[in-house]
Structures are given as structure tokens and as C-alpha cells.
CSV table of C-alpha atoms in Angstrom, one decimal:
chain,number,residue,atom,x,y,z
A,187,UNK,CA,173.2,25.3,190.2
A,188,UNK,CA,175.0,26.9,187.5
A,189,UNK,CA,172.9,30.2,188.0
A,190,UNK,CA,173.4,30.5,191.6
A,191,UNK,CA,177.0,30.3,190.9
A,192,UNK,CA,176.5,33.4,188.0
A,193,UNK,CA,174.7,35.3,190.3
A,194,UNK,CA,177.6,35.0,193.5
A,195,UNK,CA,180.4,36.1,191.0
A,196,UNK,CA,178.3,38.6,189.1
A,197,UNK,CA,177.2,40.5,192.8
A,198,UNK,CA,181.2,39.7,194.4
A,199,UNK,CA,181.9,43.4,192.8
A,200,UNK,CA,181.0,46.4,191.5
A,201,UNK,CA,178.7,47.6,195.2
A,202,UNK,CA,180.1,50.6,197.1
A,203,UNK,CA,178.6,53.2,199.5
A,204,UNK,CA,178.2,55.7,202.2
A,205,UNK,CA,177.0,55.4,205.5
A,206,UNK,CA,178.3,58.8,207.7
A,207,UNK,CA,180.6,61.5,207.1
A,208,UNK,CA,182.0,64.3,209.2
A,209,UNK,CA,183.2,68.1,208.9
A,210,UNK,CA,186.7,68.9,209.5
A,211,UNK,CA,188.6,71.6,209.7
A,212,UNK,CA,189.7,72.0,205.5
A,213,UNK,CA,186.9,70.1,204.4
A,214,UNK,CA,185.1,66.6,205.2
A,215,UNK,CA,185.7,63.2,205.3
A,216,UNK,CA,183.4,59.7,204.8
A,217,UNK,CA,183.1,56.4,205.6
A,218,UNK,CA,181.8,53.3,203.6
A,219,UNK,CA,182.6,50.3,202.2
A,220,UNK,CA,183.4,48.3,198.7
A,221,UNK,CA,184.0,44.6,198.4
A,222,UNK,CA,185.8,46.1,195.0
A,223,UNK,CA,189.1,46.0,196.0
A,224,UNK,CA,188.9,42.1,196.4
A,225,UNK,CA,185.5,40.5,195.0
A,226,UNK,CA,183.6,39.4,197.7
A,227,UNK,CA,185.4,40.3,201.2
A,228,UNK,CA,184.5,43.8,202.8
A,229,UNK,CA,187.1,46.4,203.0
A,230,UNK,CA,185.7,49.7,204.8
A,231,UNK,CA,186.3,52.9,203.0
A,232,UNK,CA,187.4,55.9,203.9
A,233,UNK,CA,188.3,58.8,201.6
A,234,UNK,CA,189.1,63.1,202.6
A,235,UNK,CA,188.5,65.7,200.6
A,236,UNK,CA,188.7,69.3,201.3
A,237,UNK,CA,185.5,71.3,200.0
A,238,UNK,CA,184.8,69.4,197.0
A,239,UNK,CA,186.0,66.0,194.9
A,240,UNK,CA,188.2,64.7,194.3
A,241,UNK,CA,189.4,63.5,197.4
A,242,UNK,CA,193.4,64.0,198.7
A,243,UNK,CA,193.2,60.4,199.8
A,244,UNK,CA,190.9,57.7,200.1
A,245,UNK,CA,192.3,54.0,202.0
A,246,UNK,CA,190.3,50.9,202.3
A,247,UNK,CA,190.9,48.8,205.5
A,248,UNK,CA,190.4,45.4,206.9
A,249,UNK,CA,188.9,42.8,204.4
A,250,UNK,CA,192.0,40.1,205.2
A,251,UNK,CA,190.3,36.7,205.1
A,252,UNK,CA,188.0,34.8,202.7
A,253,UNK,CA,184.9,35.3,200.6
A,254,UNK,CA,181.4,36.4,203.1
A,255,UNK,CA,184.4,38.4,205.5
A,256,UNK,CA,186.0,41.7,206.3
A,257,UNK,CA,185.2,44.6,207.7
A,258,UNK,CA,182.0,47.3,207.6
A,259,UNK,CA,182.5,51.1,208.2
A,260,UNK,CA,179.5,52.7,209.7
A,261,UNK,CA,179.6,55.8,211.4
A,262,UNK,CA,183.0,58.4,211.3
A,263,UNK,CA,184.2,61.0,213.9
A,264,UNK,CA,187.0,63.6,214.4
A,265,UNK,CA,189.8,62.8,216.7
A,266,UNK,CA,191.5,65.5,218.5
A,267,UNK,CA,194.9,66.5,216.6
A,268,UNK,CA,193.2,65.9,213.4
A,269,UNK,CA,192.5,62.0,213.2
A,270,UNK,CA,189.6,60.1,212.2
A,271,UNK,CA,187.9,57.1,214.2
A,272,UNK,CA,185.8,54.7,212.2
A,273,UNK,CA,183.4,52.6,213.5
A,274,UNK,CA,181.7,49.4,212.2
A,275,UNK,CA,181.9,45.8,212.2
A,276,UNK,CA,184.2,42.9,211.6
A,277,UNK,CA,182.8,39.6,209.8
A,278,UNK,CA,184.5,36.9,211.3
A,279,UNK,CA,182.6,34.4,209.5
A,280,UNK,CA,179.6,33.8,207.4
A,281,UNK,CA,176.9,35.7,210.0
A,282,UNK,CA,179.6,36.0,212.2
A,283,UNK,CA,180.1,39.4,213.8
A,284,UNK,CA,182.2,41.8,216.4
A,285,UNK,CA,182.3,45.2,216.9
A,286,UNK,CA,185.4,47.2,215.4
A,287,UNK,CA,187.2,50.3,215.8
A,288,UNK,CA,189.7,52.0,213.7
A,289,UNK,CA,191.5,55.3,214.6
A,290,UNK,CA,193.8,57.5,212.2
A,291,UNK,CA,196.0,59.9,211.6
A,292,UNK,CA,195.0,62.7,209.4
A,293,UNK,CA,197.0,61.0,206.8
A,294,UNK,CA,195.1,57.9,207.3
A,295,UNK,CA,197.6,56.3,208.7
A,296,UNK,CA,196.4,53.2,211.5
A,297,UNK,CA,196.8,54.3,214.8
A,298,UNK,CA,195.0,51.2,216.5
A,299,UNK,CA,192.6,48.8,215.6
A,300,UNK,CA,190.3,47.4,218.3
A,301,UNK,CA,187.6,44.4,218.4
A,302,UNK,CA,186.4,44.7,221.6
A,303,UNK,CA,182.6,42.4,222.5
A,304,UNK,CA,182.7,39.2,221.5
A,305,UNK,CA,181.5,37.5,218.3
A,306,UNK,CA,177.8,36.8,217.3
A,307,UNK,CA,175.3,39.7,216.0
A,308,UNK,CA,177.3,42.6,217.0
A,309,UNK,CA,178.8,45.1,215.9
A,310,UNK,CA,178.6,49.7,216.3
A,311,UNK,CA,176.4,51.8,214.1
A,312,UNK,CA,177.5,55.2,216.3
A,313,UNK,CA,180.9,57.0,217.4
A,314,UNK,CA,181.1,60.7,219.4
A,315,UNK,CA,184.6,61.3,221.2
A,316,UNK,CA,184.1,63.2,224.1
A,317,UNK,CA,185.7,66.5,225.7
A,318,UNK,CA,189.0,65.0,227.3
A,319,UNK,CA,189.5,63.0,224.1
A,320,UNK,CA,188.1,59.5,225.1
A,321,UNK,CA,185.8,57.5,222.5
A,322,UNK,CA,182.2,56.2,222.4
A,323,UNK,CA,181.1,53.7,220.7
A,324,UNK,CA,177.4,52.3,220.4
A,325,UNK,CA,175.4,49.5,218.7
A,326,UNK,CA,174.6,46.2,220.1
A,327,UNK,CA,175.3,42.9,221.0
A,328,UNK,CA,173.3,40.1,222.0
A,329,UNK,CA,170.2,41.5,221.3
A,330,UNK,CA,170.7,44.4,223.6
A,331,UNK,CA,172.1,48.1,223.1
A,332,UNK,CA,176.0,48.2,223.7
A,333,UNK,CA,178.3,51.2,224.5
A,334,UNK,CA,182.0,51.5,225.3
A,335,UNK,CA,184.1,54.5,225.9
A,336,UNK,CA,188.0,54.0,225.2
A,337,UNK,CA,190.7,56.0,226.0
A,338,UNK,CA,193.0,57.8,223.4
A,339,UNK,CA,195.4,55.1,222.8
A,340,UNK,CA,192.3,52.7,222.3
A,341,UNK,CA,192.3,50.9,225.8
A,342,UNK,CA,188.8,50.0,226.9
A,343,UNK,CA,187.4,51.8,230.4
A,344,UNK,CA,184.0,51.0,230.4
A,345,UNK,CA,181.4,48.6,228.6
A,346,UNK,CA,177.7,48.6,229.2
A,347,UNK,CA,175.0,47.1,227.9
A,348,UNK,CA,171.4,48.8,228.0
A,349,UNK,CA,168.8,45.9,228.1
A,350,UNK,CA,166.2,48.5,227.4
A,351,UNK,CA,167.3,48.7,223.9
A,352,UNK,CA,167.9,46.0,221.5
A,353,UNK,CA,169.5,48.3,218.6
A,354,UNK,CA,171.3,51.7,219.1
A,355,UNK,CA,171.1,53.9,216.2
A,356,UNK,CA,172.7,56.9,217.1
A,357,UNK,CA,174.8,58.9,220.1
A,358,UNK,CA,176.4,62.3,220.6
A,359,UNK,CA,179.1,63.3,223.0
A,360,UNK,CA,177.9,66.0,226.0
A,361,UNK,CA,179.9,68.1,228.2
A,362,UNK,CA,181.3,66.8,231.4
A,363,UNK,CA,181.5,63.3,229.5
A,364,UNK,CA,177.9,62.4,229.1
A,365,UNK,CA,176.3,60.9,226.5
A,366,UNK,CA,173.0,61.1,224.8
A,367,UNK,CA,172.0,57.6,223.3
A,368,UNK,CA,169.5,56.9,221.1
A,369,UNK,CA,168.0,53.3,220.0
A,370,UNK,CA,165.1,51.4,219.2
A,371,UNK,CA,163.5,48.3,221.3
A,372,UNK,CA,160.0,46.2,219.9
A,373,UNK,CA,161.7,45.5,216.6
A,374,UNK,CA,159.5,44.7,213.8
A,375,UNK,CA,159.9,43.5,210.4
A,376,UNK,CA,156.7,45.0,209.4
A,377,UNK,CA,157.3,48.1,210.5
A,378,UNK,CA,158.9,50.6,213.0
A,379,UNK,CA,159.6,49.7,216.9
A,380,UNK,CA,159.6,51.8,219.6
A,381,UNK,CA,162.7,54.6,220.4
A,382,UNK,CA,164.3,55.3,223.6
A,383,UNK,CA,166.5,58.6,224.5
A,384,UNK,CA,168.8,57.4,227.0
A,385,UNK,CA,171.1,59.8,229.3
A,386,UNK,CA,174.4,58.1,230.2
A,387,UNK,CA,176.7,59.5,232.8
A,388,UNK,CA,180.4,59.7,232.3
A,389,UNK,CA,181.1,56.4,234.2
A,390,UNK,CA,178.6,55.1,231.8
A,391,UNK,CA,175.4,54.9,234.0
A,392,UNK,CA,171.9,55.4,232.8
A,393,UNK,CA,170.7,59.0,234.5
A,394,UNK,CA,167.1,58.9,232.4
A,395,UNK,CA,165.2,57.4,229.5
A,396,UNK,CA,162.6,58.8,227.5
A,397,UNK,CA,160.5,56.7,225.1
A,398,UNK,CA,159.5,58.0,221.7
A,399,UNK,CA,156.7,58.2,220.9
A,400,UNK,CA,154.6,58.1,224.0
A,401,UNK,CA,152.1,56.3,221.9
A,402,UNK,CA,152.6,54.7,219.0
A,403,UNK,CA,155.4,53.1,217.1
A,404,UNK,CA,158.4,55.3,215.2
A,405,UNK,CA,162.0,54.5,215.0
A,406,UNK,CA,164.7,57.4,215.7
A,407,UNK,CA,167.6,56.7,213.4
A,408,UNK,CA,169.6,60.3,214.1
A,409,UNK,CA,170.6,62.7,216.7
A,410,UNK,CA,172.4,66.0,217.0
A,411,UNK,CA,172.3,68.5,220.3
A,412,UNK,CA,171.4,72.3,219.6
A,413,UNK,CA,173.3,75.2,221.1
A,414,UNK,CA,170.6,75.3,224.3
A,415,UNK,CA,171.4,71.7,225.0
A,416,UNK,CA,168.5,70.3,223.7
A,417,UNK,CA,167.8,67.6,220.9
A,418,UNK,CA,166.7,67.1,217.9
A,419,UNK,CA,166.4,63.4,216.3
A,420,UNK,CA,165.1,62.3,212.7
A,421,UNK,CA,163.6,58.9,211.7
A,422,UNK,CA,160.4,57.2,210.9
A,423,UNK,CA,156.9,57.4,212.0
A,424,UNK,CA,154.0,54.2,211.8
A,425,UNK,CA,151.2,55.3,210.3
A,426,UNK,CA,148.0,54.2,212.0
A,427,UNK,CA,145.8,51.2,210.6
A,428,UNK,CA,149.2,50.5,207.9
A,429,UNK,CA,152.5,49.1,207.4
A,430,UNK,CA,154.0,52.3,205.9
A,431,UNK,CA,155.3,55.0,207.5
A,432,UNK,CA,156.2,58.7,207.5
A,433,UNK,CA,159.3,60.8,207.6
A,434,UNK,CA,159.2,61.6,211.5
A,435,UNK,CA,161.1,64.7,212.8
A,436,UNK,CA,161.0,65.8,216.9
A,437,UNK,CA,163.1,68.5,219.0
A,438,UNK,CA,162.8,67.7,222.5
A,439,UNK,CA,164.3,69.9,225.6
A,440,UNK,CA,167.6,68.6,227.5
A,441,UNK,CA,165.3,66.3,229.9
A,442,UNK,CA,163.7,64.9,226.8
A,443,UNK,CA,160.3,66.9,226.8
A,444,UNK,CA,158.9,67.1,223.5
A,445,UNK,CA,158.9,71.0,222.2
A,446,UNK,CA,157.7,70.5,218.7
A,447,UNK,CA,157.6,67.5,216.2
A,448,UNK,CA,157.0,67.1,212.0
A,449,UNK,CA,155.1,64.6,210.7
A,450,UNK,CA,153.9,65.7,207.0
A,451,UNK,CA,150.2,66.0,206.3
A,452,UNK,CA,150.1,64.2,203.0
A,453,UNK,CA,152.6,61.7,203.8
A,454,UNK,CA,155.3,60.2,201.7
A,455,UNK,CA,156.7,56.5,202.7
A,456,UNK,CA,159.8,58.2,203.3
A,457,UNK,CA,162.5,58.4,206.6
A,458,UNK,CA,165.3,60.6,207.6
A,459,UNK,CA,168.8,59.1,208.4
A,460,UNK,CA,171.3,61.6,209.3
A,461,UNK,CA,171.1,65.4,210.8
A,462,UNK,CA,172.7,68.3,211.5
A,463,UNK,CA,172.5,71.5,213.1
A,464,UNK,CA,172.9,74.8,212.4
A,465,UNK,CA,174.1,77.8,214.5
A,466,UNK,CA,170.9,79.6,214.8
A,467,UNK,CA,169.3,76.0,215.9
A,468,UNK,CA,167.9,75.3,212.8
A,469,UNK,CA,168.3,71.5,211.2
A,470,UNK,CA,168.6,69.4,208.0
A,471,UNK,CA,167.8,66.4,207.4
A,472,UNK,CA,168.8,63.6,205.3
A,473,UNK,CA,166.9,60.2,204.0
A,474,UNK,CA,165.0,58.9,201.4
A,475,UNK,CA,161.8,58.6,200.0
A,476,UNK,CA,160.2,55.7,198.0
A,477,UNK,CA,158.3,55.4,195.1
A,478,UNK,CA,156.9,52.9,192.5
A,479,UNK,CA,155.7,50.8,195.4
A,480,UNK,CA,158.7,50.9,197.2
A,481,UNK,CA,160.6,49.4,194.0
A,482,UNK,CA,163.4,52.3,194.3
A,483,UNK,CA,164.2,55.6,196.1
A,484,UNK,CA,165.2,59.0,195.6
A,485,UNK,CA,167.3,61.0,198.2
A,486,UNK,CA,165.7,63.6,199.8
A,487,UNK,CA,166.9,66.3,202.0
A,488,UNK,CA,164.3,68.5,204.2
A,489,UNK,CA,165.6,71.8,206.2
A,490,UNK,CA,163.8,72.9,209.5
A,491,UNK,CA,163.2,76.3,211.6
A,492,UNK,CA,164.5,76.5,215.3
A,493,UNK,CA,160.9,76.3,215.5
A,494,UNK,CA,159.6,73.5,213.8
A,495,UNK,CA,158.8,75.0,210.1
A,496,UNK,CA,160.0,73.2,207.0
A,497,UNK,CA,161.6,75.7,205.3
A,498,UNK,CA,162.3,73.4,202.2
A,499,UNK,CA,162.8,70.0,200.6
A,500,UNK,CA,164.2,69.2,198.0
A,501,UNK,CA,164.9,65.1,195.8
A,502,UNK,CA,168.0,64.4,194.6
A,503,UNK,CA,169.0,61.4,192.3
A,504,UNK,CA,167.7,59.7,189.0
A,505,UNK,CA,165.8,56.6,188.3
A,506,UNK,CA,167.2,53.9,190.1
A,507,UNK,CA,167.9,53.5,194.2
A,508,UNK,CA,169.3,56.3,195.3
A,509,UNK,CA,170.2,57.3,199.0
A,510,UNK,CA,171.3,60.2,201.4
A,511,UNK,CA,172.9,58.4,204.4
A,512,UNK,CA,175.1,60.8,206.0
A,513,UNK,CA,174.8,64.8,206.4
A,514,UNK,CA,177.4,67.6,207.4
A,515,UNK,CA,177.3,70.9,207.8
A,516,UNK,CA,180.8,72.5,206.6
A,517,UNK,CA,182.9,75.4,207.6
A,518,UNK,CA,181.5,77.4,205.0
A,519,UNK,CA,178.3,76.8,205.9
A,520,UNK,CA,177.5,74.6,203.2
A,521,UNK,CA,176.2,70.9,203.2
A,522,UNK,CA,177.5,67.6,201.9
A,523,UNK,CA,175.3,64.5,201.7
A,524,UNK,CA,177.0,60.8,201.2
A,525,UNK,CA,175.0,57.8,200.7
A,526,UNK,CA,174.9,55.4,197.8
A,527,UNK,CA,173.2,55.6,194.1
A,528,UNK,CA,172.6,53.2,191.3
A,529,UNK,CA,171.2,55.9,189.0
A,530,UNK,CA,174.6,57.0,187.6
A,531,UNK,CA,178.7,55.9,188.2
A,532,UNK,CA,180.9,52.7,187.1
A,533,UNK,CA,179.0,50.0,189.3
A,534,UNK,CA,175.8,48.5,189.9
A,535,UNK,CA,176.1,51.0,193.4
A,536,UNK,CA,178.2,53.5,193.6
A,537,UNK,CA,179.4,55.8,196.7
A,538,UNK,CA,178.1,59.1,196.6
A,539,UNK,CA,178.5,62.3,197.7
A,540,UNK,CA,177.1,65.8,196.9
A,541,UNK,CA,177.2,69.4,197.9
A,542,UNK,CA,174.2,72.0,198.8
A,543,UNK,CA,173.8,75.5,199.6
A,544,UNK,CA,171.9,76.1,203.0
A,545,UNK,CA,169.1,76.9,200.4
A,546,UNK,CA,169.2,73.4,199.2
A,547,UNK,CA,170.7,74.0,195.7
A,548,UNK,CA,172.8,71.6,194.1
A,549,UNK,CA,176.3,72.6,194.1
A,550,UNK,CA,178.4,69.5,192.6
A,551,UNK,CA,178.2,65.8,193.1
A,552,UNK,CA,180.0,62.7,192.5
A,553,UNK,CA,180.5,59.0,192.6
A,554,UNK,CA,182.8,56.2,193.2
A,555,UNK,CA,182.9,52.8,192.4
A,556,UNK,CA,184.3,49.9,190.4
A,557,UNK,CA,182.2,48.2,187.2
């Protein structure tokens, strides 16, 4: 099994990306991870910049025990005072999970580290803080959705689990401490399940649900609230008598009432990951779109109307598997994207991270990585 051994040392390095970022007040910040830093163990990685590259600091974090371990940074949210809170996973073992939290200081300092859940398949793909600073965190464990809200210091208030979801994919923090949760139940490995827009009260309570679609099958992987209170979420949509799908876009009122929703008329196998809003209650959207038979992917970012109009798209990328994971709107009113590429940088997949106008032009882009 000389080979197999070849192949483990050969893949140990050389794999970093994106999986969220956020705006901040002088610029943005993402999230990720490398197993770089020590072949084979996770670290997850966070770096800051101000409007552009290079960044003013960048820290990996966790990644302490042996090979198949560490720690996975997946979604990234602004503290009050300035901090970051990361949220992810811990590998405890080989298939081995628990969720994990990370707060910092705007130097990127470690606040507190928190592993609340248990271990098994667990872990959070979603973190909001709310108006009087507390934390939300959403994912899933044991098969079913999972939220906790945590006070500022990182001590644990509530913890619910929402057996109407098995996966949560996304949440935003709502005035007087609600949250709007978004996950996916019927999941399939042939194609997309069925999504669910949950309301939680403050105290963590289930007010409504909506399923999406009302007939069907499409998977909501995004959400951001619009100045009226209402939603828009971005995702995929099953296409009827196939396996493929179609990049699946759908604004909704604050109760959940559809208002408008894109689905392309010549469809793409293609799926939107991350969102945001603008002022005027337009959106963009950012995901990927597959080609040569799904053999790689090209990012691809789409901007929409208040109303429902695609007002452009645009692909970014080269030849390889390229990916937009995570989208911001900044300040300025420009865009930055993060996600991962193996078309160009030092390793087989680099982290990567570009800037657009609100027209969609490419303003500058880089990567990260280790050969």
C-alpha cells in the first residue's frame, strides 16, 4: 500500500480556503481553514484586511492534536467593540465532531473558546450576534437543526434543537432578539432536500415555519433581511424529471410569503452560497457554476433588483475548481467575495478573495496558500 501512503502525505498540505467573511468598520475580515501550518491537522483561519490585500493580520487557531484533528472555521461575525466570533467545528477524532466557538479581539487576540453540544456529527455552519450583544449559533447535531445563543463572555443561556430540520444552513439576528433560521430537512445525496424558514423567539422558541418550496425540492443555503424586514435567501433549485439543479433565488415578506423568486430560463447546474443586501433592497449573490460535466467550477456572482430583475452576472476564475463562498458588501459600497481556487496561487487550493464594483467589475484579487 505504498500508494495510499503517497497519496496521505502528498494531500496532508498545500489545501486552504474560504468559507464566510464579514464587513467591518476599516475593511473586512474572513474565515477558513489550512492544514498548512501542520500537515494534516486543521487549524481555522482567520485573516483582516482593510479595503484590499494584504491583510494587517491573519492567525490560525486550534489544530492541537494528531493527524485527521483540529478545528474548521465556517461562518464569521462582528462582535460589538470591534471583535470577531468564529464559528465551526472541532475534530475530536477521526469522524468525530463538536460544535466550536471562538471570539476575538480586534487584534485577534482569544477571548474565549467554547465547545458546547456534545461529540458525534455536529458542529455550526451559521453565527448572527444579536442587539444586546449575545451570540447565535446554528448547525446541527444528531441529525437535527441546533441553535445556541451565548452571552458576551461566552456562557451558554439557551440550546435548542429543531427536529424539523436536520441541517441549518444559515441565520440572521432580528430586533428584539429574534432570529430568522434557515435549514434543510429530506436530505438527499442525489439531489436537493426540502428548506424550512424558521422564526425563533428571543428565549429561543419556534413562532413560525415556512417550507420552501411549497412543491418541489430546493435547498436554501443563504439569508440576509432587507430594510422592510423581509428576506431574501439564495440556494439551489431540483429540476423536474433530473438530478441537476438550478441557481434558485426567492424574497419572501417578514411572515415568509413569497413576493418574487429567480430561477433562470436556460438553466446552468449552478447554486448560490452567500448574499448580501444593499441599501435600496437590492441583492448579490455568490456561488458557483459547473461545467465539463460537473468536472470543475467557475465562480459566479449574480446581482438582483428590489424587484426581482437580474441586473447582471458575471464568472470569475480560470480553468480549474474555483469557488465564491462568502459575499460582503463594504463601507464603500464595494463587494468582496472569498471562497477557494485551484486555477492560480502556491497550493493545490488556495484561499481566495477578490474585490467588485457594485457593477460587477473586477477590482483586484488574491490568494493564499502554502505549496
Amino acid at each position: 500500500m505504498e500508494w495510499a501512503r503517497d497519496a496521505e502525505r502528498d494531500n496532508s498540505t498545500g489545501h486552504e480556503s474560504a468559507e464566510d467573511v464579514v464587513a467591518t468598520e476599516s475593511g473586512f475580515s474572513a474565515v477558513g481553514h489550512t492544514h498548512s501550518r501542520q500537515p494534516g491537522v486543521h487549524h481555522a483561519w482567520v485573516l483582516q484586511f482593510g479595503a484590499a490585500p494584504p491583510p494587517r493580520w491573519e492567525r490560525a487557531y486550534g489544530g492541537k492534536r494528531a493527524l485527521g484533528t483540529g478545528v474548521l472555521g465556517r461562518a464569521i461575525a462582528s462582535l460589538q467593540r470591534g471583535g470577531l466570533i468564529i464559528a465551526g467545528e472541532e475534530e475530536v477524532s477521526v469522524n468525530r465532531f463538536r460544535g466550536w466557538l471562538l471570539a476575538l479581539s480586534p487584534e485577534g487576540d482569544v477571548l474565549w473558546e467554547r465547545t458546547p453540544g456534545h461529540e458525534g456529527v455536529n458542529g455550526f455552519n451559521a453565527v448572527s450576534v444579536l442587539e444586546d450583544g449575545s451570540i447565535v449559533a446554528g448547525g446541527d447535531q444528531d441529525g437535527e437543526g441546533w441553535v445556541v445563543r451565548m452571552d458576551p463572555r461566552g456562557e451558554l443561556l439557551w440550546s435548542v434543537k429543531l427536529p424539523q430540520l436536520e441541517h441549518i444552513t444559515a441565520l440572521v439576528a432580528l430586533p428584539a432578539q429574534r432570529i430568522a433560521v434557515m435549514g434543510t430537512a429530506e436530505i438527499s445525496t442525489t439531489g436537493p432536500g426540502i428548506s424550512r424558514l424558521v422564526m425563533l423567539e428571543s428565549d429561543g422558541w419556534a413562532r413560525w415555519e415556512k417550507q420552501l418550496p411549497a412543491e418541489g425540492r430546493g435547498e436554501l443555503d443563504a439569508l440576509t433581511v432587507l430594510p422592510d424586514g423581509g428576506f431574501v435567501a439564495a440556494g439551489r433549485l431540483g429540476r423536474p424529471d433530473s438530478t441537476d439543479w438550478s441557481l434558485w433565488v426567492i424574497r419572501v415578506d417578514p411572515l415568509g410569503e413569497i413576493l418574487w423568486e429567480h430561477v433562470p430560463e436556460d438553466p446552468q447546474v449552478e447554486s448560490g452560497r452567500a448574499i448580501t443586501a444593499f441599501p435600496d433592497g437590492s441583492v448579490v449573490v455568490a456561488g458557483a457554476s459547473w461545467k465539463n460535466l460537473l468536472a470543475d467550477q467557475e465562480a459566479k456572482v449574480w446581482r438582483f433588483s428590489a424587484e426581482g430583475s437580474l441586473l447582471w452576472q458575471q464568472s470569475y476564475g480560470g480553468d480549474g475548481y474555483d469557488a465564491g463562498e462568502g459575499i460582503a458588501r463594504l463601507m464603500d459600497g464595494t463587494l468582496v467575495v472569498v471562497g477557494s481556487t485551484s486555477s492560480k496561487g502556491a497550493g493545490k487550493t488556495d484561499l481566495w478573495t477578490f474585490g467588485l464594483s457594485p457593477e460587477g467589475e473586477l477590482l483586484w484579487e488574491e490568494t493564499f496558500g502554502s505549496p
